[in-house]
Coordinates of C-alpha atoms and ligand atoms in Angstrom, one line a residue:
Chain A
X267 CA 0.0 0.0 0.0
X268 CA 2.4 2.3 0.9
X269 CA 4.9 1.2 -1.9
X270 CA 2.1 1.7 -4.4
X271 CA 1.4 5.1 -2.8
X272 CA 5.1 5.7 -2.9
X273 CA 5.7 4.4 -6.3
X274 CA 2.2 7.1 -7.9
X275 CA 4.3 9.4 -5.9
X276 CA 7.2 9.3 -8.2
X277 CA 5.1 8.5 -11.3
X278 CA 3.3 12.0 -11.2
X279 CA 6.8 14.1 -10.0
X280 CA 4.9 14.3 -6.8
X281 CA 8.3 13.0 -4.9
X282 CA 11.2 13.9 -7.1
X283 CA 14.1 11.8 -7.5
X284 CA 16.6 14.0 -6.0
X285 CA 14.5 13.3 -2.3
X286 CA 13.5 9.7 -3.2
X287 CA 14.2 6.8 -5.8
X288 CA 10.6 5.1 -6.7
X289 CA 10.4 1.8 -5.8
X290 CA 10.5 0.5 -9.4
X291 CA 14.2 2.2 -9.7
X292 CA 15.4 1.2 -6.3
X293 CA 14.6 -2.2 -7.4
X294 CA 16.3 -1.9 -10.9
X295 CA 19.2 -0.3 -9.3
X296 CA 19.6 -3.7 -6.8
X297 CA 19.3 -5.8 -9.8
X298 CA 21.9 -3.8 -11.6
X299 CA 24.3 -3.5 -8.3
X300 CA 24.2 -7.0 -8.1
X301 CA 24.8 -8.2 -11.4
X302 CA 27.6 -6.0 -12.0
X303 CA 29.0 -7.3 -8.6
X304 CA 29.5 -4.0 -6.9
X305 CA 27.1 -4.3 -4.2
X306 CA 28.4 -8.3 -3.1
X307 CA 31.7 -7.3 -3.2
X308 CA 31.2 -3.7 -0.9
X309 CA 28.7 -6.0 1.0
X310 CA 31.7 -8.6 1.9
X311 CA 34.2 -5.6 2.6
X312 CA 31.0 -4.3 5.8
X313 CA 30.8 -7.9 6.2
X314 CA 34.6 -8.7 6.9
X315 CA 35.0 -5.6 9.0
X316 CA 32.0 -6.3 11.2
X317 CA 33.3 -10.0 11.7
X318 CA 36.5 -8.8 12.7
X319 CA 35.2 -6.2 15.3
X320 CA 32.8 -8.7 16.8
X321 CA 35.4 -11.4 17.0
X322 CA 37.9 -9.6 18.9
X323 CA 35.0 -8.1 20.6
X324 CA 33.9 -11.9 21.6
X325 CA 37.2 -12.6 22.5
X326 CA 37.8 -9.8 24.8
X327 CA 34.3 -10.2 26.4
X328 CA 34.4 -13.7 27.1
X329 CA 37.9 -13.3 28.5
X330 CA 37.3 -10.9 30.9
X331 CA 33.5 -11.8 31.3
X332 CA 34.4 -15.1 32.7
X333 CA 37.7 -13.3 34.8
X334 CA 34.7 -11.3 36.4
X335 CA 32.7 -13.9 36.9
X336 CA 34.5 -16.5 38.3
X337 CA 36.2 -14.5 41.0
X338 CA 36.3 -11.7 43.3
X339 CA 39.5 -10.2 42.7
X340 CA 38.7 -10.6 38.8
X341 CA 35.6 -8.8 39.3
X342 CA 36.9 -6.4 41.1
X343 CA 39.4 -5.4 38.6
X344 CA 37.5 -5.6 35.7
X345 CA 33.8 -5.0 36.4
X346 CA 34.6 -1.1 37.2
X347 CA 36.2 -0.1 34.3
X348 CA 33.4 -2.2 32.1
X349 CA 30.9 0.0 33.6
X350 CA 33.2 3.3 32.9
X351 CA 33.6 2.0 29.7
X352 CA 29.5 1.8 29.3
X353 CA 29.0 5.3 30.4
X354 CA 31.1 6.9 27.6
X355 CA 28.8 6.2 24.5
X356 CA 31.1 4.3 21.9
X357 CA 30.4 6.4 18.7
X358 CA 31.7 9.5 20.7
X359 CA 35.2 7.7 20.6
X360 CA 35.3 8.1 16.8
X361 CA 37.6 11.2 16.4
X362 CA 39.6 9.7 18.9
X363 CA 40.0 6.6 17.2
X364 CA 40.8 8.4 14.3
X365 CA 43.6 10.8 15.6
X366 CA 45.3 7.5 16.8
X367 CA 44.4 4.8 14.1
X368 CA 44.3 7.1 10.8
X369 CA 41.8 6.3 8.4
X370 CA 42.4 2.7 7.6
X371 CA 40.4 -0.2 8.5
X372 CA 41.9 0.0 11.8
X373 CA 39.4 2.4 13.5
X374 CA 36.3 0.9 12.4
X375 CA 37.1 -2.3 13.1
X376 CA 38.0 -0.9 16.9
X377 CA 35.0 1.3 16.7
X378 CA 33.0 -1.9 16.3
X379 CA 34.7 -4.3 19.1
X380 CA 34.3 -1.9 21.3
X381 CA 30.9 -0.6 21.1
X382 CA 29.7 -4.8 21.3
X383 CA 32.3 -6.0 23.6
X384 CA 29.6 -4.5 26.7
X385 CA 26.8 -6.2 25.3
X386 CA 28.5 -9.7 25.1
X387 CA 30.4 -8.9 28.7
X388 CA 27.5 -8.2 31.0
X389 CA 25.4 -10.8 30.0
X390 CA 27.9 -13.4 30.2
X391 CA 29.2 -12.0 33.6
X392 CA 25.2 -12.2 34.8
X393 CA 25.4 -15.5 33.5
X394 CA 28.0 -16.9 35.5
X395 CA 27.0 -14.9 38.4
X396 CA 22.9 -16.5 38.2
X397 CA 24.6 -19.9 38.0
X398 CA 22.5 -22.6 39.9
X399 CA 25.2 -22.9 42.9
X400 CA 23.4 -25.8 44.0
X401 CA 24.0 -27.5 40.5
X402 CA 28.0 -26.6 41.1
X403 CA 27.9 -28.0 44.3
X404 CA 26.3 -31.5 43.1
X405 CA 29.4 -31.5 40.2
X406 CA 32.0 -30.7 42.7
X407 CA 30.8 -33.7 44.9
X408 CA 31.2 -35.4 42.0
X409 CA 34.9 -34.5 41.3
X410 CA 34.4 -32.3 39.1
X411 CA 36.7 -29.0 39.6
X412 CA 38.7 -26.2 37.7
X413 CA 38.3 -26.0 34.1
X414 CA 36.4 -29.3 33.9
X415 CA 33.4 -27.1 36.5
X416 CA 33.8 -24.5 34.1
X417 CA 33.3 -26.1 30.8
X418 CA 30.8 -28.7 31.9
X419 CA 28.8 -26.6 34.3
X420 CA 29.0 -22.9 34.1
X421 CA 29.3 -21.7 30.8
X422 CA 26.5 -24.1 29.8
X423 CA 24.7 -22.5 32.7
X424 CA 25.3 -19.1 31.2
X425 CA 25.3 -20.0 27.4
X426 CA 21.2 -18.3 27.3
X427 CA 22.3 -15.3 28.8
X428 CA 25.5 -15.0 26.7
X429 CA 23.0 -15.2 23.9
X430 CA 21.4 -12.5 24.9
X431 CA 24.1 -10.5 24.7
X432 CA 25.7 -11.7 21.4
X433 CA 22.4 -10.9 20.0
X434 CA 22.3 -7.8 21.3
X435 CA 26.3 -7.0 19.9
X436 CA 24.7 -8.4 16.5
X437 CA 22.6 -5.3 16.4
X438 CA 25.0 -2.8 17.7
X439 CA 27.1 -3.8 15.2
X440 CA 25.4 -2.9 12.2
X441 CA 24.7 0.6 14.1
X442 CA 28.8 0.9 14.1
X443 CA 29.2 0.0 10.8
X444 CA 26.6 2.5 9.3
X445 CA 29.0 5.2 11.3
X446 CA 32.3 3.6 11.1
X447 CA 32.1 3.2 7.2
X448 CA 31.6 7.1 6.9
X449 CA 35.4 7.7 7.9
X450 CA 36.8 8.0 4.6
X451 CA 36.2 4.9 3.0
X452 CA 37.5 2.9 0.1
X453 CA 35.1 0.1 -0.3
X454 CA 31.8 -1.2 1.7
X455 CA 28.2 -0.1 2.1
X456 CA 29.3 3.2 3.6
X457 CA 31.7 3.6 0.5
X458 CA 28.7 3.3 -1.9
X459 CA 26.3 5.7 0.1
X460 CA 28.8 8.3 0.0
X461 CA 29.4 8.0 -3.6
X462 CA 25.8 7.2 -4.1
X463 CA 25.6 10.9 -1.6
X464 CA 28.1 12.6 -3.7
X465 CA 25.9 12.4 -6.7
X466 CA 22.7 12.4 -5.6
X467 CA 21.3 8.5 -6.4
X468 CA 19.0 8.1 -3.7
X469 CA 18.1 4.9 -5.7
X470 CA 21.5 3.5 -4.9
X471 CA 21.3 4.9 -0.9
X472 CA 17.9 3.3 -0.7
X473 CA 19.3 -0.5 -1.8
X474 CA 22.4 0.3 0.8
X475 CA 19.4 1.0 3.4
X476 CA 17.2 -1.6 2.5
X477 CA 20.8 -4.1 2.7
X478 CA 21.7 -3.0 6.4
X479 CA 18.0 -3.6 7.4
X480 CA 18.6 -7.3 5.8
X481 CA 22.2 -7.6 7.6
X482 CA 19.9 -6.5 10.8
X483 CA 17.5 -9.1 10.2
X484 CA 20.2 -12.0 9.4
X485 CA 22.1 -11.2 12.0
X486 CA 18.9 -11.9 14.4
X487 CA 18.0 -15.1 12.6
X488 CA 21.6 -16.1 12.5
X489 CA 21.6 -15.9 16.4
X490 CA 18.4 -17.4 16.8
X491 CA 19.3 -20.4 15.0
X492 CA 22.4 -21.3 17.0
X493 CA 20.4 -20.8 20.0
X494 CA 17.9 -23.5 19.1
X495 CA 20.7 -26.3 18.5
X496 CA 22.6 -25.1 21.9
X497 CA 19.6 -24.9 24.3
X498 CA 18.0 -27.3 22.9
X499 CA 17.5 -28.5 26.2
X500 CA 15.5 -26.2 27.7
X501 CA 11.7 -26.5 27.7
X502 CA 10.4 -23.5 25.8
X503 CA 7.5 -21.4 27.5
X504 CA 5.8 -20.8 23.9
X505 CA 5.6 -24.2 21.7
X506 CA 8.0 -24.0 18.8
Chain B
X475 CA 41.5 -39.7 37.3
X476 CA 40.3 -43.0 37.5
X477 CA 37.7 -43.3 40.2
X478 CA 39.1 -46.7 42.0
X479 CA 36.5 -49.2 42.4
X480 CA 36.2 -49.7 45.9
X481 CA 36.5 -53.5 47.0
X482 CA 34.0 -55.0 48.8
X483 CA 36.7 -56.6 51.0
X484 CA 34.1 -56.7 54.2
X485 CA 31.4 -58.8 52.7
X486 CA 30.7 -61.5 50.7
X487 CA 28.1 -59.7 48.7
X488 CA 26.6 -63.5 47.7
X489 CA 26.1 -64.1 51.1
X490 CA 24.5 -61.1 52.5
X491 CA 22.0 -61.5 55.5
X492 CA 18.9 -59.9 55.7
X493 CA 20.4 -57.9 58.7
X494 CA 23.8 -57.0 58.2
X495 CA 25.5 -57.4 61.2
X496 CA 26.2 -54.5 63.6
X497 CA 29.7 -52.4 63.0
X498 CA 32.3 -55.3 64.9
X499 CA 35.2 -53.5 66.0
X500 CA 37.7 -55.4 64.0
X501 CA 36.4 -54.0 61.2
X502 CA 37.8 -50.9 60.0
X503 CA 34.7 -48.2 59.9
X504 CA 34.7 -46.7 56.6
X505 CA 33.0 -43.7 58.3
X506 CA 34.7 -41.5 62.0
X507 CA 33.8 -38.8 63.8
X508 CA 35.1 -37.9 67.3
X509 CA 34.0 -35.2 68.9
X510 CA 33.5 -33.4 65.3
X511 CA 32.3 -29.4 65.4
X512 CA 30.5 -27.4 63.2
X513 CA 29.3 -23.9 63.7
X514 CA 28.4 -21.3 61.2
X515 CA 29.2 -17.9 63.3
X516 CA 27.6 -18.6 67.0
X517 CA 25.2 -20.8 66.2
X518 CA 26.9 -24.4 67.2
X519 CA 25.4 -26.9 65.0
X520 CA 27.2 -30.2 65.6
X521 CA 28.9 -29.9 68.9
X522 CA 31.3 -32.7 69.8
X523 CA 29.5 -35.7 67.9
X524 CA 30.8 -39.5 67.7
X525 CA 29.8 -41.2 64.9
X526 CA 31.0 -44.3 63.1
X527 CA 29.5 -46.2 60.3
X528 CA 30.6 -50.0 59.7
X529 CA 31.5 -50.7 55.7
X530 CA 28.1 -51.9 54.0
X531 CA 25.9 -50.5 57.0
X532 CA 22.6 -49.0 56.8
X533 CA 22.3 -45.9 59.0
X534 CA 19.3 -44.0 58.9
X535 CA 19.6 -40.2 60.4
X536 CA 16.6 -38.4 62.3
X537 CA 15.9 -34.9 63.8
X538 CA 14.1 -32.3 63.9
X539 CA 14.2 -29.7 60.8
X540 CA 17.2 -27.1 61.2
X541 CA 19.0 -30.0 64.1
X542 CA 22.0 -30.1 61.9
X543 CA 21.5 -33.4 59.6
X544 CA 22.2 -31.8 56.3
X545 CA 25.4 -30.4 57.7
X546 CA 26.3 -33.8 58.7
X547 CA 25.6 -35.1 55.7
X548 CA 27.8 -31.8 53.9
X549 CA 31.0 -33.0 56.0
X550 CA 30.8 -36.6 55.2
X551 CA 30.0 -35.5 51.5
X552 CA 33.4 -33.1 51.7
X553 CA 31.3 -30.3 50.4
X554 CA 31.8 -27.9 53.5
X555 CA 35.5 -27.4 55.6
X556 CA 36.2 -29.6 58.5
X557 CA 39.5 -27.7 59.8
X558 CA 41.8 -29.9 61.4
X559 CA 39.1 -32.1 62.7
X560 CA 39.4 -36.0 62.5
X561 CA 36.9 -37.1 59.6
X562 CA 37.5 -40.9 58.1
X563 CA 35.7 -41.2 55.0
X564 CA 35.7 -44.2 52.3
X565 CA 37.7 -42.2 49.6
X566 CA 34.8 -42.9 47.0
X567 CA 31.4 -40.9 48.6
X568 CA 28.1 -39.9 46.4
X569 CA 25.6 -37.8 47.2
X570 CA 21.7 -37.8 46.4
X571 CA 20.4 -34.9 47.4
X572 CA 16.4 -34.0 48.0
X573 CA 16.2 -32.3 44.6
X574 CA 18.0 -34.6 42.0
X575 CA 20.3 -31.4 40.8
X576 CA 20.7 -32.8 37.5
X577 CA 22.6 -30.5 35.1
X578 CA 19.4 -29.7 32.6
X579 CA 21.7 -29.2 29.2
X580 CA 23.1 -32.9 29.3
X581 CA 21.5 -35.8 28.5
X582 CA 19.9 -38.2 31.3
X583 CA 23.2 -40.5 30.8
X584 CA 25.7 -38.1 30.4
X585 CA 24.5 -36.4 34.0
X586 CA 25.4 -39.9 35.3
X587 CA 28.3 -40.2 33.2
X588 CA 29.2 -36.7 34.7
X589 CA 32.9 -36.7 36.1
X590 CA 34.1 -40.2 35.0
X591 CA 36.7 -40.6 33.0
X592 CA 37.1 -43.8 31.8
X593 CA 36.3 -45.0 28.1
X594 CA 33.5 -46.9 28.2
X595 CA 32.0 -44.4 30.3
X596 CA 28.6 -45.0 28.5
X597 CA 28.4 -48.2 29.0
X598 CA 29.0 -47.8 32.7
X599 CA 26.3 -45.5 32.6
X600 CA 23.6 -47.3 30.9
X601 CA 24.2 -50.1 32.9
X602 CA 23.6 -47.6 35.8
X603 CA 20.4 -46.7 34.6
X604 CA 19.2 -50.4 33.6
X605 CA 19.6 -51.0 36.8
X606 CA 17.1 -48.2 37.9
X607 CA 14.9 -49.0 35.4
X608 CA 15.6 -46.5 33.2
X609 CA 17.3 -47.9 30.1
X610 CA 15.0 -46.8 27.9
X611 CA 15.7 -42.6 28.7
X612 CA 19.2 -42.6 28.3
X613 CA 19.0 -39.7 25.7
X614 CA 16.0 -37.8 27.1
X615 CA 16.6 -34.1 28.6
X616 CA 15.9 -34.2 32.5
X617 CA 13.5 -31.3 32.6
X618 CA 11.4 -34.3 30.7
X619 CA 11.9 -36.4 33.5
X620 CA 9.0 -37.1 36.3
X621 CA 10.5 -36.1 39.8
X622 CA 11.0 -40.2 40.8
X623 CA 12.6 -40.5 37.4
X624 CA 15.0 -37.8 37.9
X625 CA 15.5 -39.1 41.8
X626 CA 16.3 -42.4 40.3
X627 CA 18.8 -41.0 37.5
X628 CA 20.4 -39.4 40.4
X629 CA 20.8 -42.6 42.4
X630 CA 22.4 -44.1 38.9
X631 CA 24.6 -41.4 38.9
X632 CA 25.6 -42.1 42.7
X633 CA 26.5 -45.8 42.3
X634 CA 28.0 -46.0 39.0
X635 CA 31.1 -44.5 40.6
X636 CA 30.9 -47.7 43.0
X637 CA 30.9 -45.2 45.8
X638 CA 32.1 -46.6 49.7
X639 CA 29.6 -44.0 51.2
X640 CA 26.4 -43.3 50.1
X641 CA 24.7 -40.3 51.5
X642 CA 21.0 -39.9 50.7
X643 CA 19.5 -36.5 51.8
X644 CA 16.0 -36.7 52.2
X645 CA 16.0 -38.4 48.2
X646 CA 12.2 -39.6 48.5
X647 CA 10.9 -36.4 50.6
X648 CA 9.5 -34.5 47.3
X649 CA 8.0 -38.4 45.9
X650 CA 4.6 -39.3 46.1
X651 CA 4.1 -42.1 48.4
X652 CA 3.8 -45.0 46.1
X653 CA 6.5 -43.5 44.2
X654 CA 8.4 -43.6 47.5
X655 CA 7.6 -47.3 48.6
X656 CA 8.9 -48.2 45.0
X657 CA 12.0 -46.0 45.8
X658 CA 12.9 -47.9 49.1
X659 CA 12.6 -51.0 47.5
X660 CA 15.0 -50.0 44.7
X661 CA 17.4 -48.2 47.4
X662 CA 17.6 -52.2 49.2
X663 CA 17.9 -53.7 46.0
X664 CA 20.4 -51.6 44.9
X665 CA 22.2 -51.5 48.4
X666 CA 21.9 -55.4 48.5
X667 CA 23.8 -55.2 45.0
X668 CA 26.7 -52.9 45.6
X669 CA 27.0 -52.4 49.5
X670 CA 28.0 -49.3 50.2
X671 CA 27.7 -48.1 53.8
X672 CA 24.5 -46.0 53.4
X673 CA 23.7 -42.6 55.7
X674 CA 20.5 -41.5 54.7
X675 CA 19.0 -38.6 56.7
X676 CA 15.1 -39.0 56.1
X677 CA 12.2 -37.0 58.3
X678 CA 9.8 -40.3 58.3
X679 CA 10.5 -42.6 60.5
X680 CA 8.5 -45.5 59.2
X681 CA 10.9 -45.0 56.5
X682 CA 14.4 -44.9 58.5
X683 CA 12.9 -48.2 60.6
X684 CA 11.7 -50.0 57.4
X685 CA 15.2 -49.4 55.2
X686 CA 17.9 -49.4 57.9
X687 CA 20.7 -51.7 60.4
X688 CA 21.1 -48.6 62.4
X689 CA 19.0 -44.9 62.8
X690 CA 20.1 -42.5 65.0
X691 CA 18.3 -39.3 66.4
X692 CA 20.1 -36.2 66.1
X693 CA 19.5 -33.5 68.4
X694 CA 21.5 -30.9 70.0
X695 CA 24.7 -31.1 67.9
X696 CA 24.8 -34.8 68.9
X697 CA 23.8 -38.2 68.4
X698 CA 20.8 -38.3 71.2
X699 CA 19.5 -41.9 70.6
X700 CA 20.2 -44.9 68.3
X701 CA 18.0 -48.1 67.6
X702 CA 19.2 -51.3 66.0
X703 CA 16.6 -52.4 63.9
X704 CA 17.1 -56.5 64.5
X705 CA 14.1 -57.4 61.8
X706 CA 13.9 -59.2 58.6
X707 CA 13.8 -57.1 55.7
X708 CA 10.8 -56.5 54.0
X709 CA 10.0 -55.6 57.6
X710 CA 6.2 -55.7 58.2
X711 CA 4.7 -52.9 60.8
X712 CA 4.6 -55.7 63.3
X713 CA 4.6 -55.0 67.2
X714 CA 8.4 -55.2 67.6
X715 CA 8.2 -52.3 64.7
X716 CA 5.8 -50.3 66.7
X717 CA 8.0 -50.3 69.3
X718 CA 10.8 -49.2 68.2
X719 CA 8.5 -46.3 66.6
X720 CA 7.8 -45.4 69.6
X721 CA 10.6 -44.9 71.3
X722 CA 12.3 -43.1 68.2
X723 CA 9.1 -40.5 68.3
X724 CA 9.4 -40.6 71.8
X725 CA 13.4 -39.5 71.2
X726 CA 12.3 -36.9 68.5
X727 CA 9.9 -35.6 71.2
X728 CA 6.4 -36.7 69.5
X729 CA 3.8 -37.9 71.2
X730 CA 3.2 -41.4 68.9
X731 CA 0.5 -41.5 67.2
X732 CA -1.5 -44.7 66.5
X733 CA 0.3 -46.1 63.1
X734 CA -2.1 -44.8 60.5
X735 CA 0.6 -45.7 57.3
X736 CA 0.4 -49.7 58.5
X737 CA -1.3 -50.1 54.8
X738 CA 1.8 -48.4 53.4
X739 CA 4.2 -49.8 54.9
X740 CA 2.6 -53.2 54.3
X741 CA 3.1 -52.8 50.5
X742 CA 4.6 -55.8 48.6
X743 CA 8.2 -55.3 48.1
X744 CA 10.1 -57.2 45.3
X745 CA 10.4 -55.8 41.8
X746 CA 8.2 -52.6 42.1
X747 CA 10.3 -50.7 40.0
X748 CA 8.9 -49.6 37.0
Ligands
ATP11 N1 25.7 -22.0 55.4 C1 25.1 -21.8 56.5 N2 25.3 -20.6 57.2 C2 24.7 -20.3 58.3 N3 23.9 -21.2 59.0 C3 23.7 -22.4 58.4 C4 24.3 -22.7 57.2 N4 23.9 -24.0 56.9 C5 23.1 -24.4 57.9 N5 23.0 -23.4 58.8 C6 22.2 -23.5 60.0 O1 22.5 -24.7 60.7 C7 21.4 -25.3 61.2 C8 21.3 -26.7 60.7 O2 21.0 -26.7 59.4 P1 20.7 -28.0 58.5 O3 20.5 -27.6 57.1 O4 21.9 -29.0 58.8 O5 19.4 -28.6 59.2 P2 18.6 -29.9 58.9 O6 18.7 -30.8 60.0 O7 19.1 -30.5 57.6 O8 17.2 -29.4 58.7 P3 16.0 -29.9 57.7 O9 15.5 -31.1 58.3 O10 15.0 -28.8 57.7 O11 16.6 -30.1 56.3 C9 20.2 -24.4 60.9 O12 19.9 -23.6 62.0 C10 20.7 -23.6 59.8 O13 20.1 -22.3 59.8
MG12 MG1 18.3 -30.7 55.6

């Protein structure tokens, strides 16, 4: 309906193309990006950089997620400057990031592990914290200790919460990227907006749009679907 | 590690008796306390108790609620600190506890699996569960277990490891009661098999007089009576039964009540699993 609306809109010079594509274009222009291979090969380049801030982010957060967690001095330590850390919002660290990385890859790909390293870190951490102490105590009677109690027993105990989180960090992520990918650069989604800016083709901003709003959405069922085969043992309050 | 199979070097398990004879003293006790303490701030929960549990004996534990029994059964377990204090323990102990605390994201068998080490660890542990009648839910998730079910996978996962001390806290409290009678039978089935001295701390004491060589009353941080049950298992609420009812309320400070759970007690034992 509103497609339609929006499409008559364009028809009759009622919305012009300098403020917005018509659908019809927009959806020539995806055809056209994707055939020629420009859009799959800037959508890899977002992809890459995402995955490589999320990974380090995942490192970082379980490392010190599970430092906090699993001890008092660790918490200690760590839990204070996590929360410092949440106070200062992560996009405001972008100039910052740029006076000390340049204008590589290198700041967007720390722009992006550090915005979702939070995410992934507090959920964990109130993971391992909400752990069933009673279920630890059974496994320890049963010889279970150290890294054995860990593996076996806590972090499956705090894998839905960490999913949370990831999920969470999967969203954020995008968020960066949209930001990150304005700093000056030479391939990606951001690349192709700005060019796409620089000569006014909405049509072309629209696909980039309607493409982080699919990454959004992938992201989620990406998540979703390694949650079902890891807590597959839970009983579900709504029937799959 | 390999958890060491613990020997039955102090009975002939083919040639059990009915009533297993009372600890002799040149028998080794797999389980000694002198004069043990426990206190958690002020509050002196076990003050200077003697205890001492022959290998392969039945020893029911009574008391009041908060008189200290699960912290007895927390030493012998080696779950809470005992200082410098003299505690003898078979080196192989399991734990039942009153709510099966079976870890919900592994597989019924792999709970009772949980902690071994050797290689045919599966095997072990369906032959665990055969034995509890529960071959056929090796692979189910516990939160699809009923509570007797997941009670019973939590027995398996006591004796597969063979334990020398078996400590049952208050396993059958949350079971129905035919769900319970079936549940004693399997626990003297299952003790018959493998022999383990047994301390299981129970409120009912129809069911401490009906499973066990030995109960004792705890009250005061110490052992404040003991009965040994001298009758043929299945043991029948007969009048020697009553009596030692009796006295064991009587010890627990209740004024007896005529035996209304006779019919209970009564029920046929043998093969009631399943
Ligand atoms: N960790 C603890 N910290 C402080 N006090 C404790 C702790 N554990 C037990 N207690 C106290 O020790 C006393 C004995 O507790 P325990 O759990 O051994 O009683 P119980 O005989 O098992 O009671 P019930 O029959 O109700 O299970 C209680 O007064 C309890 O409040
Ligand atoms: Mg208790």
């Amino acid at each position: 309906m509103l497609l339609a609306l929006w499409e008559l809109g364009s028809r009759f010079g009622l919305i012009p193309e300098r403020v917005l594509a018509a659908p019809s274009t927009v959806a020539e222009t995806f055809w056209a990006l994707t055939v020629s291979g420009e859009l799959p090969a800037n959508l890899l380049v977002s992809l890459a950089r995402a995955a490589a801030g999320l990974a380090i982010a995942l490192a970082v957060a379980v490392s010190l997620g599970l430092l906090a967690g699993l001890s008092r001095w660790g918490e200690t330590v760590v839990d204070p400057l996590m929360q410092i850390k949440r106070t200062i919002p992560s996009l405001a660290l972008t100039p910052l990031f740029i006076v000390w990385f340049g204008i590589g890859e290198t700041p967007k790909i720390a722009l992006i592990a550090v915005a979702t390293t939070f995410p992934i870190y507090l959920n964990l951490f109130a993971g391992v914290r909400g752990i069933d102490v009673r279920l630890v105590e059974a496994a320890r009677s049963f010889g279970l200790s150290g890294w054995s109690l860990v593996r076996e027993v806590i972090l499956p105990g705090a894998l839905p919460s960490f999913f949370v989180g990831l999920r969470y960090a999967l969203g954020v992520s995008v968020l960066v990227l949209v930001v990150a990918e304005q700093i000056n650069a030479q391939a990606g989604l951001g690349h192709l907006i700005n060019n796409a800016r620089d000569f006014m083709r909405t049509d072309i901003i629209v696909v980039c749009l309607l493409v982080y709003a699919l990454l959004g959405l992938g992201a989620d069922a990406l998540v979703r679907t390694l949650e079902r085969r890891a807590l597959a043992w839970r009983p579900s309050l709504v029937e799959q | 590690m390999v958890q060491p199979r613990i020997r039955r070097r102090a009975f002939d398990t083919a040639a059990v008796p009915a009533v297993a004879p009372s600890a002799s003293p040149s028998i080794a006790p797999a389980v000694k306390l002198n004069g043990f303490v426990r206190q958690f701030g002020e509050n002196r929960v076990i003050d200077g108790l003697d205890l001492s549990i022959a290998p392969g004996e039945f020893v029911a534990l009574l008391g009041a609620s908060g008189s200290g029994k699960t912290t007895l059964l927390r030493t012998l377990a080696g779950l809470d600190p005992v200082g410098d204090q003299d505690v003898t323990t078979p080196s192989t102990r399991a734990v039942v506890f009153q709510d099966a605390r079976l870890l919900p994201w592994k597989k019924v068998w792999r709970n009772v699996a949980l902690g071994l080490k050797d290689k045919d660890v599966r095997a072990r542990a369906e032959a665990a569960l055969k034995e509890v009648g529960l071959g056929h839910r090796l692979d189910a998730w516990p939160s699809t277990l009923s509570g007797g079910e997941a009670q019973r996978t939590a027995l398996a996962r006591a004796l597969v490891r063979e334990p020398g001390l078996l400590l049952l806290d208050e396993p059958f409290a949350a079971l129905d009661a035919l769900t319970r009678l079936k549940m004693h039978d399997l626990v003297l089935n299952l003790w018959n098999e493998h022999r383990p001295a047994v301390l299981l701390v129970t409120h009912d004491v129809d069911e401490a007089i009906s499973l066990a060589d030995r109960v004792l009353v705890l009250n005061k941080g110490r052992i404040a009576a003991e009965e040994h049950i001298a009758l043929e298992r299945p043991r029948a609420p007969d009048a020697r039964f009553q009596a030692i009812r009796r006295r064991l309320l009587g010890h627990l400070g209740v004024e007896a009540p005529a035996s209304h759970e006779g019919a209970l007690i009564a029920f046929p034992t043998g093969e009631a699993v399943q």
